[in-house]
C-alpha positions as CSV (number, residue, x, y, z in Angstrom):
1,K,143.8,140.3,273.9
2,D,142.8,136.7,274.1
3,L,144.7,133.6,273.0
4,G,142.7,133.0,269.8
5,N,143.5,136.5,268.5
6,G,147.1,136.2,269.6
7,I,147.4,133.0,267.6
8,I,145.9,134.7,264.5
9,D,148.3,137.6,264.9
10,W,151.3,135.3,265.2
11,Q,150.2,133.4,262.1
12,R,150.1,136.7,260.2
13,D,153.4,138.0,261.4
14,F,155.2,134.8,262.0
15,Q,158.7,136.1,262.2
16,Q,158.2,136.6,266.0
17,V,157.2,132.9,266.3
18,L,160.4,131.9,264.7
19,D,162.4,133.6,267.4
20,D,164.0,131.1,270.0
21,K,162.3,133.0,272.8
22,F,158.8,132.2,271.6
23,N,157.5,129.5,274.1
24,Y,154.5,129.1,276.4
25,G,156.1,131.5,278.9
26,F,156.4,134.2,276.3
27,I,152.7,133.7,275.3
28,S,151.7,133.8,278.9
29,D,153.5,137.0,279.6
30,S,152.5,138.7,276.3
31,L,148.7,138.0,276.8
32,K,148.7,138.0,280.7
33,I,147.2,134.6,280.7
34,P,148.3,132.0,283.4
35,L,150.8,129.5,282.1
36,Y,148.6,126.5,282.8
37,K,145.7,128.1,280.9
38,V,148.0,128.9,277.8
39,K,149.1,125.2,277.6
40,L,145.5,123.9,277.7
41,L,144.0,126.6,275.4
42,F,146.8,126.6,272.8
43,K,146.2,122.9,272.0
44,Y,142.5,123.5,272.0
45,H,142.6,126.5,269.7
46,T,145.3,125.2,267.2
47,L,145.0,121.4,267.5
48,L,148.8,121.4,267.6
49,S,151.4,121.4,270.2
50,L,153.5,124.6,270.4
51,T,156.4,122.8,268.6
52,E,154.0,121.7,265.9
53,F,152.7,125.1,265.4
54,I,156.1,126.7,265.1
55,N,157.2,124.0,262.6
56,V,154.0,124.6,260.5
57,L,155.0,128.3,260.3
58,K,158.6,127.3,259.4
59,V,157.3,125.1,256.6
60,F,155.0,128.1,255.6
61,N,158.0,130.4,255.5
62,A,159.9,127.8,253.4
63,L,156.9,127.7,250.9
64,I,157.1,131.6,250.5
65,L,160.8,131.4,249.8
66,I,160.4,128.5,247.3
67,D,157.7,130.5,245.5
68,K,160.2,133.5,245.4
69,G,162.8,131.4,243.8
70,Y,165.1,130.6,246.7
71,L,165.8,127.3,245.3
72,N,167.2,128.6,242.0
73,S,170.3,129.7,243.9
74,F,170.4,127.7,247.1
75,T,170.0,124.1,248.2
76,I,167.1,122.5,250.0
77,E,169.3,122.0,253.0
78,S,170.1,125.7,253.2
79,L,166.4,126.4,252.8
80,G,165.8,124.3,256.0
81,K,168.4,126.1,257.9
82,K,167.1,129.5,256.6
83,V,163.6,128.9,258.0
84,G,165.0,127.6,261.3
85,F,165.3,123.8,261.2
86,N,168.5,122.5,262.8
87,S,169.0,119.6,260.4
88,R,168.0,118.6,256.9
89,I,166.2,115.5,258.2
90,T,164.0,117.5,260.6
91,F,163.1,119.9,257.8
92,H,162.4,117.0,255.3
93,N,160.2,115.2,257.9
94,N,158.2,118.3,258.9
95,F,157.8,119.3,255.2
96,I,156.3,115.9,254.4
97,K,154.2,115.9,257.6
98,F,152.5,119.2,256.9
99,M,152.5,119.3,253.1
100,G,152.2,115.6,252.3
101,L,155.1,115.4,249.9
102,S,158.8,116.2,249.8
103,V,160.3,119.6,249.0
104,R,161.6,118.1,245.7
105,K,158.2,116.8,244.8
106,Y,156.6,120.0,245.7
107,V,158.9,122.0,243.5
108,N,158.5,119.5,240.6
109,Q,154.7,119.8,240.8
110,K,155.0,123.6,240.5
111,E,157.0,123.3,237.3
């Protein structure tokens, strides 16, 4: 399996990516690709650093939960923690970075 297909698979089943053990070493071991190549090719294929890639998938997971009504019973802060962000600010900043608007504005647009 090559890195491009691995990235596609991880996007489809992103729960594995949200695991703390998901890093360049994990990718290297999983795909049997030397670590230096993984670092170079990952950025080439995704245009993102590994951290940004993980954060995009966390935001994507948040969107799924929002669409399922998570915020009807829980706070935005708890949503951020549920998808794996360590702080409300980090969740807020990443949501805006990748979605172009805050969680609150995103929810209000959907109504």
